[in-house]
CSV table of C-alpha atoms and ligand atoms in Angstrom, one decimal:
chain,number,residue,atom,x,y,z
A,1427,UNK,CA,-34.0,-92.0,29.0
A,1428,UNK,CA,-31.3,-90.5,26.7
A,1429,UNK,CA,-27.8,-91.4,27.8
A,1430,UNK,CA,-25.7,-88.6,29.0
A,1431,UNK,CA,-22.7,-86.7,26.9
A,1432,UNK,CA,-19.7,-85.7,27.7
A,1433,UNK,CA,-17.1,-85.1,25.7
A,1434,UNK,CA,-13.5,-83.3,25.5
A,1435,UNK,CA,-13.1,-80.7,23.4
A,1436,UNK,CA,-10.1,-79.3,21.5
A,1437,UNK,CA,-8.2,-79.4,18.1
A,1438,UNK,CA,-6.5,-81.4,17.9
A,1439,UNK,CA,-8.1,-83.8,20.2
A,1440,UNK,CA,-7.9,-87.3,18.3
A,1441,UNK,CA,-4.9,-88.1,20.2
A,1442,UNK,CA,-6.8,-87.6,23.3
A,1443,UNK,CA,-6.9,-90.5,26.6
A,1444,UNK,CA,-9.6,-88.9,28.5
A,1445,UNK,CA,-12.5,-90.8,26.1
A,1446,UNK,CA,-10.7,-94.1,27.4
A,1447,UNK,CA,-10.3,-92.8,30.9
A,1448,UNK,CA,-13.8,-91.8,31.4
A,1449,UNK,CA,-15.4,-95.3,29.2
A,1450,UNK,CA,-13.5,-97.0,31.5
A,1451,UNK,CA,-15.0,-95.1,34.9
A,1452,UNK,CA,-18.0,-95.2,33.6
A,1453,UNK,CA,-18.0,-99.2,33.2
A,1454,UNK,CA,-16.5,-99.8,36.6
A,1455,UNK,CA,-18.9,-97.3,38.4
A,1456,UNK,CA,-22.1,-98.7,36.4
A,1457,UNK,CA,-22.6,-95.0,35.3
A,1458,UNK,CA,-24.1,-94.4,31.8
A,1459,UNK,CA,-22.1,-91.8,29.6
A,1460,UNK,CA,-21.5,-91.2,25.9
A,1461,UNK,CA,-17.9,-89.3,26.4
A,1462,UNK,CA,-16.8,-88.3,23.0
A,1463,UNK,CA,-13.7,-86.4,21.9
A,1464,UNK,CA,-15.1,-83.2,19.8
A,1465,UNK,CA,-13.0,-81.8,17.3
A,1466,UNK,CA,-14.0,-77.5,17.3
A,1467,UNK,CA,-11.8,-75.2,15.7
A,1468,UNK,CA,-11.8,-71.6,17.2
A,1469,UNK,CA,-13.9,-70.3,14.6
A,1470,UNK,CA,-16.3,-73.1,15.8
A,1471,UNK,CA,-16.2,-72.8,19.6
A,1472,UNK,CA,-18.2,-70.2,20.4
A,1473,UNK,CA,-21.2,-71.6,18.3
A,1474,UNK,CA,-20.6,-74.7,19.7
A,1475,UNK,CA,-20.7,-73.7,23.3
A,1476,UNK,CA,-24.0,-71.9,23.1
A,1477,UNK,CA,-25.6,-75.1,21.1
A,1478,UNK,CA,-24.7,-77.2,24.1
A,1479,UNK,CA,-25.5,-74.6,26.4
A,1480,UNK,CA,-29.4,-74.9,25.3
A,1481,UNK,CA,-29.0,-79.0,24.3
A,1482,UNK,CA,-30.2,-80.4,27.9
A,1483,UNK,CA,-28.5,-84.1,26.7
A,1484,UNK,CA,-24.5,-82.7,27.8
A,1485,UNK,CA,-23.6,-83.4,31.8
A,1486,UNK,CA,-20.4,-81.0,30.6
A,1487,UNK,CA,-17.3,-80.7,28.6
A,1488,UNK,CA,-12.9,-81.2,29.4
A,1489,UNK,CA,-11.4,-78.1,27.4
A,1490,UNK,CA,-8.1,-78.5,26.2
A,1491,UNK,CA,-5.9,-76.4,23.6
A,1492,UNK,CA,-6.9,-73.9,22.5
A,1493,UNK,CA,-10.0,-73.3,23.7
A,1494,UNK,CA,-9.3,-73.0,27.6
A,1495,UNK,CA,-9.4,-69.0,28.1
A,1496,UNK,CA,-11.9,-68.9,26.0
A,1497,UNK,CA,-13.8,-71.7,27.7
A,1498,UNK,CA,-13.4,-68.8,31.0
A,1499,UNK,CA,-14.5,-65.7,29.0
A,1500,UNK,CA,-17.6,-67.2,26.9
A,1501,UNK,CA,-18.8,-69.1,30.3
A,1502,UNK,CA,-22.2,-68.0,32.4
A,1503,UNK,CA,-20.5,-68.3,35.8
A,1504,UNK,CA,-16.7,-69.5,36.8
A,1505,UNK,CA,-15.7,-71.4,40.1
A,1506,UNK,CA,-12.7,-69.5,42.1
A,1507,UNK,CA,-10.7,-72.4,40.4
A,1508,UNK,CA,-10.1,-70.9,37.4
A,1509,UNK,CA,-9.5,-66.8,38.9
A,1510,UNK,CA,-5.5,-67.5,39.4
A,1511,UNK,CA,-4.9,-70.0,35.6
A,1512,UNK,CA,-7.0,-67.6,33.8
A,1513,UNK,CA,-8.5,-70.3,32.0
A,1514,UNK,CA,-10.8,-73.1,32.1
A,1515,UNK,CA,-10.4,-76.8,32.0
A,1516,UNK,CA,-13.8,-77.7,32.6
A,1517,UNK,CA,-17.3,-77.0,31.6
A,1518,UNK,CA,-20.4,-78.2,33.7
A,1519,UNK,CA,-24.3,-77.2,31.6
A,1520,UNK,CA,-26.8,-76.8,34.4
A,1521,UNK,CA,-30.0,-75.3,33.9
A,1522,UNK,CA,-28.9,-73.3,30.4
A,1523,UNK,CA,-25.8,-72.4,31.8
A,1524,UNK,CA,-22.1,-73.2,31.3
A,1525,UNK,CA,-20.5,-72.9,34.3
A,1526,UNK,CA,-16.2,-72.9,34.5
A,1527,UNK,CA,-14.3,-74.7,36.5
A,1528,UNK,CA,-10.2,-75.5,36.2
A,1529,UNK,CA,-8.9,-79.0,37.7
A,1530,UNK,CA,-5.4,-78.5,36.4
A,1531,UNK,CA,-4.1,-77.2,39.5
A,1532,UNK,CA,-5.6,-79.6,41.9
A,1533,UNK,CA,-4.8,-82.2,39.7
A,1534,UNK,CA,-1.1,-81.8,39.7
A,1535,UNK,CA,-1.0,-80.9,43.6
A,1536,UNK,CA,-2.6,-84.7,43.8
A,1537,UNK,CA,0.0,-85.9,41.2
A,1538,UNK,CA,2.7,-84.7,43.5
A,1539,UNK,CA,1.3,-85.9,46.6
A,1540,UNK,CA,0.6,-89.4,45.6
A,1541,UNK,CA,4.1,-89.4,44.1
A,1542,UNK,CA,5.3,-88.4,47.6
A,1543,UNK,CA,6.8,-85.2,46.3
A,1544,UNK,CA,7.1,-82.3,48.4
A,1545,UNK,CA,5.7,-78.4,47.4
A,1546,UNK,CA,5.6,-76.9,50.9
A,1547,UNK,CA,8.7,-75.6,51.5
A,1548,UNK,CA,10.0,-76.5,47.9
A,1549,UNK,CA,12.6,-74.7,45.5
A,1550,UNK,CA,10.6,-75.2,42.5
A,1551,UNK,CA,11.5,-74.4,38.9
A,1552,UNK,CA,9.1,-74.3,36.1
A,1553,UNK,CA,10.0,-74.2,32.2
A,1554,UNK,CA,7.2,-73.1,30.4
A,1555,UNK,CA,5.1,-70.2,30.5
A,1556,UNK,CA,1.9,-71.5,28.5
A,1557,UNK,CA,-1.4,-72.3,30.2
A,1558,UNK,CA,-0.6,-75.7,32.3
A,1559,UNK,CA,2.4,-73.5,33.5
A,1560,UNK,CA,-0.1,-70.6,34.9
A,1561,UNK,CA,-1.9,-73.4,36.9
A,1562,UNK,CA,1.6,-75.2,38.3
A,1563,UNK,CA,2.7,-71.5,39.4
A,1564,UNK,CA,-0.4,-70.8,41.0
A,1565,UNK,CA,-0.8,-74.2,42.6
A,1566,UNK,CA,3.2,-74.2,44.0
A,1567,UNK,CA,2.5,-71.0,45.3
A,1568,UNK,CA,-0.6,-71.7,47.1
A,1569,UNK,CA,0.7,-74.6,48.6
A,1570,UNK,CA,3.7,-72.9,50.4
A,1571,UNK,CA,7.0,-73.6,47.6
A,1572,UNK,CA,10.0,-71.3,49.1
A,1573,UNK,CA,10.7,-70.3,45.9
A,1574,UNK,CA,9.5,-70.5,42.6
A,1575,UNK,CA,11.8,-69.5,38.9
A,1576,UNK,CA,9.9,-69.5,35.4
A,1577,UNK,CA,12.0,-69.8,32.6
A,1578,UNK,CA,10.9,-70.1,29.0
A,1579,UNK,CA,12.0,-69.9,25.3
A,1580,UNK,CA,10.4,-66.9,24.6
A,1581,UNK,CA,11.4,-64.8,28.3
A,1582,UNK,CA,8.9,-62.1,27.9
A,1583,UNK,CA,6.1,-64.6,28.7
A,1584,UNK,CA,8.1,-66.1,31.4
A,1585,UNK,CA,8.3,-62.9,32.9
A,1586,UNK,CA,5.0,-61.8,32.5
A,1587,UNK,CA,3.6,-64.6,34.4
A,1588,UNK,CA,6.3,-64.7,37.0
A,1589,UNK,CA,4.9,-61.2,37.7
A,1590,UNK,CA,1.3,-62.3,38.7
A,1591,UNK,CA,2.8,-64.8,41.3
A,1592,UNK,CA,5.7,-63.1,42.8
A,1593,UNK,CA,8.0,-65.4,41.2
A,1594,UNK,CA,11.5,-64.8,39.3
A,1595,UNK,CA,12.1,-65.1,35.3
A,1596,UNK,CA,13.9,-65.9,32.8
A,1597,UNK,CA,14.9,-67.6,29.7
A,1598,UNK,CA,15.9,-71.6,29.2
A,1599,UNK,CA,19.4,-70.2,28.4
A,1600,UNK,CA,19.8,-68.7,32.2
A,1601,UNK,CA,18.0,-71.4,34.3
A,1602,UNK,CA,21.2,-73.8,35.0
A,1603,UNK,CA,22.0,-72.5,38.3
A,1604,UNK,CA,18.6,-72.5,39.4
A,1605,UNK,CA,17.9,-76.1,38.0
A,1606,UNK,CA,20.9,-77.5,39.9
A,1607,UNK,CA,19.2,-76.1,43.2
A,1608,UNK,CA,16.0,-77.2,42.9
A,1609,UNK,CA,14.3,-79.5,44.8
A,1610,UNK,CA,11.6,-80.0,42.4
A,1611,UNK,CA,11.7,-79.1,38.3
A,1612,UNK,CA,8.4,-79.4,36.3
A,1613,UNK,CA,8.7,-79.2,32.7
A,1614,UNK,CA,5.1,-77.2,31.9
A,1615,UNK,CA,6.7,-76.8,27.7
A,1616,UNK,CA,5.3,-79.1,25.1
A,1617,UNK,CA,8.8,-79.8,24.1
A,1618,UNK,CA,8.5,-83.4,24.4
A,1619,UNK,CA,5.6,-83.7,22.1
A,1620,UNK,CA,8.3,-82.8,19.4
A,1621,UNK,CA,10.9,-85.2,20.7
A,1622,UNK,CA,12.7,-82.3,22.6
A,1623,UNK,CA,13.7,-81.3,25.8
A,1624,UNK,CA,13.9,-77.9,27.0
A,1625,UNK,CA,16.6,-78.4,29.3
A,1626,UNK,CA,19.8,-76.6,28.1
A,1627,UNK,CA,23.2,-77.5,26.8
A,1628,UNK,CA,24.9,-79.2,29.5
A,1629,UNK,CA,22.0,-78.5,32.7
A,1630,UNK,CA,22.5,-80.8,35.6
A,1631,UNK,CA,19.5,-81.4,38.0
A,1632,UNK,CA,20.3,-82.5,41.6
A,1633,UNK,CA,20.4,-86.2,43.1
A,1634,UNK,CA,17.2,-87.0,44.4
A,1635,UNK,CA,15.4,-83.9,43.3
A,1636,UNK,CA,11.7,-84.5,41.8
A,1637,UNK,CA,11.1,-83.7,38.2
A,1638,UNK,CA,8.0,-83.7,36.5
A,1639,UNK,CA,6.8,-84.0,32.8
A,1640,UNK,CA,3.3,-82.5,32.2
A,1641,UNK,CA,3.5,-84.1,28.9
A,1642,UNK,CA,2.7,-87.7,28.6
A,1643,UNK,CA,3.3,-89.3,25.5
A,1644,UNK,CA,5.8,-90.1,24.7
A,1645,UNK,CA,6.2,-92.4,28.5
A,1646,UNK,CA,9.8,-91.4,28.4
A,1647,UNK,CA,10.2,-87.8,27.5
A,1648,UNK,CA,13.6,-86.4,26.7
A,1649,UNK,CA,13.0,-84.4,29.7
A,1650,UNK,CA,12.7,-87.6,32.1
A,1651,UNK,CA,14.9,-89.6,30.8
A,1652,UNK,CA,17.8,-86.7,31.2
A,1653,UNK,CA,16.2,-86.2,34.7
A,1654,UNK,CA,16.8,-89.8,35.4
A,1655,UNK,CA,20.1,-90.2,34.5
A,1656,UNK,CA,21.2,-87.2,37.0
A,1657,UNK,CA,19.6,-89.1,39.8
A,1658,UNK,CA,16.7,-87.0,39.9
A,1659,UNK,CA,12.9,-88.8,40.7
A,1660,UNK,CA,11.3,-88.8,37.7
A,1661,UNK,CA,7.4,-87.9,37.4
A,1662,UNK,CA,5.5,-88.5,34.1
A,1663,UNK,CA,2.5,-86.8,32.9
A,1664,UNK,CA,0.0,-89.4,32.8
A,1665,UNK,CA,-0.5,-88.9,36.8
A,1666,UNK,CA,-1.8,-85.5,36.5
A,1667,UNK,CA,-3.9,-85.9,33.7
A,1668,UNK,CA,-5.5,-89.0,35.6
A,1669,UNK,CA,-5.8,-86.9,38.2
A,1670,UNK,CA,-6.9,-84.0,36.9
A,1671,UNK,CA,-9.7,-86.4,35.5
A,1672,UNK,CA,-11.0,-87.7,38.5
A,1673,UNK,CA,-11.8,-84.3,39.6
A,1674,UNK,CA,-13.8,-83.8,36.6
A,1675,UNK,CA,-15.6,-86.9,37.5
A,1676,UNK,CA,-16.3,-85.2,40.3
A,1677,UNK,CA,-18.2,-82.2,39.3
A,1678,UNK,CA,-19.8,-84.5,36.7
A,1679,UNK,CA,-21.2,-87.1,39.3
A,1680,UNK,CA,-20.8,-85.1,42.9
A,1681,UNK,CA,-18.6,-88.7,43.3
A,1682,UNK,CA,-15.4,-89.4,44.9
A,1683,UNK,CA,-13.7,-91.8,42.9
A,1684,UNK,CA,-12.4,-94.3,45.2
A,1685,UNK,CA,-8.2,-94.6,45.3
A,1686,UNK,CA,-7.8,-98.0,43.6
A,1687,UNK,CA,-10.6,-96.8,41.1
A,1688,UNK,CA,-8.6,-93.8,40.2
A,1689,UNK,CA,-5.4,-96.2,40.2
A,1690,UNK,CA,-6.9,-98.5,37.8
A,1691,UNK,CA,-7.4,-95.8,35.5
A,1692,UNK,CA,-4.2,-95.0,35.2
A,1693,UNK,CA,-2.5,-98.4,34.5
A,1694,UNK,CA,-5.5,-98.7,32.1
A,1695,UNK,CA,-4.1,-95.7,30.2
A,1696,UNK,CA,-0.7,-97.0,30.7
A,1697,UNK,CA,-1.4,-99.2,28.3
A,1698,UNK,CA,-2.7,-97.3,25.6
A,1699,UNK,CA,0.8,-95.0,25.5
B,1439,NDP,P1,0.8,-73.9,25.6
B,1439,NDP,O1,0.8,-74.0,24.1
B,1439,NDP,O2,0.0,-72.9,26.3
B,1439,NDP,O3,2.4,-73.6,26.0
B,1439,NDP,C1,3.4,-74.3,25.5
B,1439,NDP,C2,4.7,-74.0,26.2
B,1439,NDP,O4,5.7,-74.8,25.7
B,1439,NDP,C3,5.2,-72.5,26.0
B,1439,NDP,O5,5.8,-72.1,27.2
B,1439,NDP,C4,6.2,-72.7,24.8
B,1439,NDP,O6,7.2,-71.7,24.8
B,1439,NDP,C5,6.8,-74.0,25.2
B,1439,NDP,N1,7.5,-74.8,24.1
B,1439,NDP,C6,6.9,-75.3,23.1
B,1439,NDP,N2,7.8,-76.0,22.3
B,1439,NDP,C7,9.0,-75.8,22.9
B,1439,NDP,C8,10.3,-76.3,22.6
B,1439,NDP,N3,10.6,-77.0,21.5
B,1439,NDP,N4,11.3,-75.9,23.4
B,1439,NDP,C9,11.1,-75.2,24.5
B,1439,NDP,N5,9.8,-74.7,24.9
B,1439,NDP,C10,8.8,-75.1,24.1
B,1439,NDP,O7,0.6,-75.4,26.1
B,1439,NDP,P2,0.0,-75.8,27.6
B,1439,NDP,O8,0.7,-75.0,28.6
B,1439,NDP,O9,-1.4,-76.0,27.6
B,1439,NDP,O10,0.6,-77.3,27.6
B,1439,NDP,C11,2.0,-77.6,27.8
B,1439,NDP,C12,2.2,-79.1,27.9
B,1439,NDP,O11,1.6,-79.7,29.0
B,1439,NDP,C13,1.5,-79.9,26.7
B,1439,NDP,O12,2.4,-80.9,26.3
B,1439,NDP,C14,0.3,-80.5,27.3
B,1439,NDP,O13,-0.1,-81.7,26.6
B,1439,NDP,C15,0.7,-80.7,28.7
B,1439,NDP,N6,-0.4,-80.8,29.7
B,1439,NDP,C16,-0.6,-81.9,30.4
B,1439,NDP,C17,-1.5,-81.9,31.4
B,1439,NDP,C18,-1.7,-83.2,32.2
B,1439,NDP,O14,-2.7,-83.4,32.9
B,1439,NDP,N7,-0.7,-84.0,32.2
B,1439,NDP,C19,-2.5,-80.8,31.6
B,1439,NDP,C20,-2.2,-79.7,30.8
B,1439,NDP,C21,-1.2,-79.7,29.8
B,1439,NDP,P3,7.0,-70.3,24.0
B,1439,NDP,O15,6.2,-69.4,24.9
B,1439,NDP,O16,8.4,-69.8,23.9
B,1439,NDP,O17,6.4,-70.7,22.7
């Protein structure tokens, strides 16, 4: 019998920790999977996707940038997951079909709670406007934040996915008050992948308020380590995207990953960063 593929698939995508994550599930749970990290440019997608569609050897595929609205549009069916981001983080091939799901919302609602950070109730701001933002809004929203303020760099796209949710907009420059409010500040930019941080000049968060870094590498973004030194809780990235994972697994296997098996992971990435 052939092994099963999986793969992630983006561009770029060498930089990638789910081929690492999912090896090392796969070893711990005695599962057999070839999980590769697949390098498809836009042009390629599309011909891609329908190759695999009709190649009975792929269990599914992880989409990440660029290709996750995409992923949505060229899919056979969608789960309800992926109506409110607008995109799709995961493809599942069953029977000649592609069918899209999106575990970036889930995944960071489990990020929070294992972190023992609150949503219900929250004051939640959000910088960034991009696609991880869409599924932070949406998940702080369903799960009952008081408020939620998008702010972004370029303010038209804050404002136009403020306007989906009910939510208030603006650019970086105007967010101070806001962030000095807020219980809990998620930094959905990829500023810290350019050694940045989107907070602006002179932006206090307060004590003991929770703030997240969707981005991961590096550990320590700007972003956290300013949070930290205001006495805010920081969060880093890796948490979701472990998390996110695991539900993946999920659809993959039908299979709960068990808590410490899902922990383990995590320090295992820990050490690749
Ligand atoms: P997008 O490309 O869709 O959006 C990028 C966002 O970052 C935009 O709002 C953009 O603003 C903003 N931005 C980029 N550079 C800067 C900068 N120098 N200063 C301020 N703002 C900036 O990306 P995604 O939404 O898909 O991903 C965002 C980040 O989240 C990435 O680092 C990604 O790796 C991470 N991520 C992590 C996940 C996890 O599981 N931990 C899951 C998904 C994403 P503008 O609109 O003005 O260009």
């Amino acid at each position: 019998m052939s092994i099963p593929r999986a793969a992630v698939v983006g561009d770029p995508v060498g930089h990638s920790l789910s081929p690492r994550l999912f090896a090392f599930w796969a070893a711990w749970r005695e599962r057999p999977l070839a999980y590769e990290a697949l390098r498809l440019s836009t042009d390629e997608f599309p011909a891609a996707l329908k190759a695999a569609r009709g190649d009975g050897g792929w269990i599914g595929w992880s989409v990440t940038v660029p290709h996750k609205a995409r992923a949505l549009e060229l899919a056979d069916a969608s789960d309800p997951s992926t109506s409110q981001p607008g995109a799709a983080n995961v493809l599942l091939f069953r029977a000649g079909e592609a069918v899209a799901f999106n575990t970036d919302a889930a995944g960071f609602m489990a990020a929070l709670e294992s972190a023992g950070a609150p949503s219900f109730g929250a004051r939640a701001v959000v910088l960034g406007a991009g696609g991880a933002a869409g599924a932070v809004v949406a998940a702080l929203r369903r799960a009952g934040a008081a408020e939620v303020c998008v702010f972004n760099r370029g303010r038209a796209r804050a404002e136009a996915l403020a306007a989906r949710f009910g939510a208030r907009a603006g650019g970086l420059e105007e967010s101070a008050e806001a962030l000095a409010a807020a219980d809990l500040v998620v930094n959905a930019t990829s500023a810290g992948l350019s050694g940045v941080s989107p907070l602006p000049e002179g932006a206090r968060l307060k004590a003991g308020a929770w703030a997240m870094d969707l981005t991961y590498r590096p550990r320590e973004t700007p972003f956290l380590a300013q949070a930290r030194a205001a006495g805010a809780r920081p969060l880093g990235g890796l948490t979701m995207l472990v998390r996110q994972a695991a539900l993946t697994w999920r659809l993959f296997y039908g299979e709960t990953l068990p808590e410490d098996v899902v922990a383990a992971g995590e320090r295992e990435l820990e050490g690749a960063l």
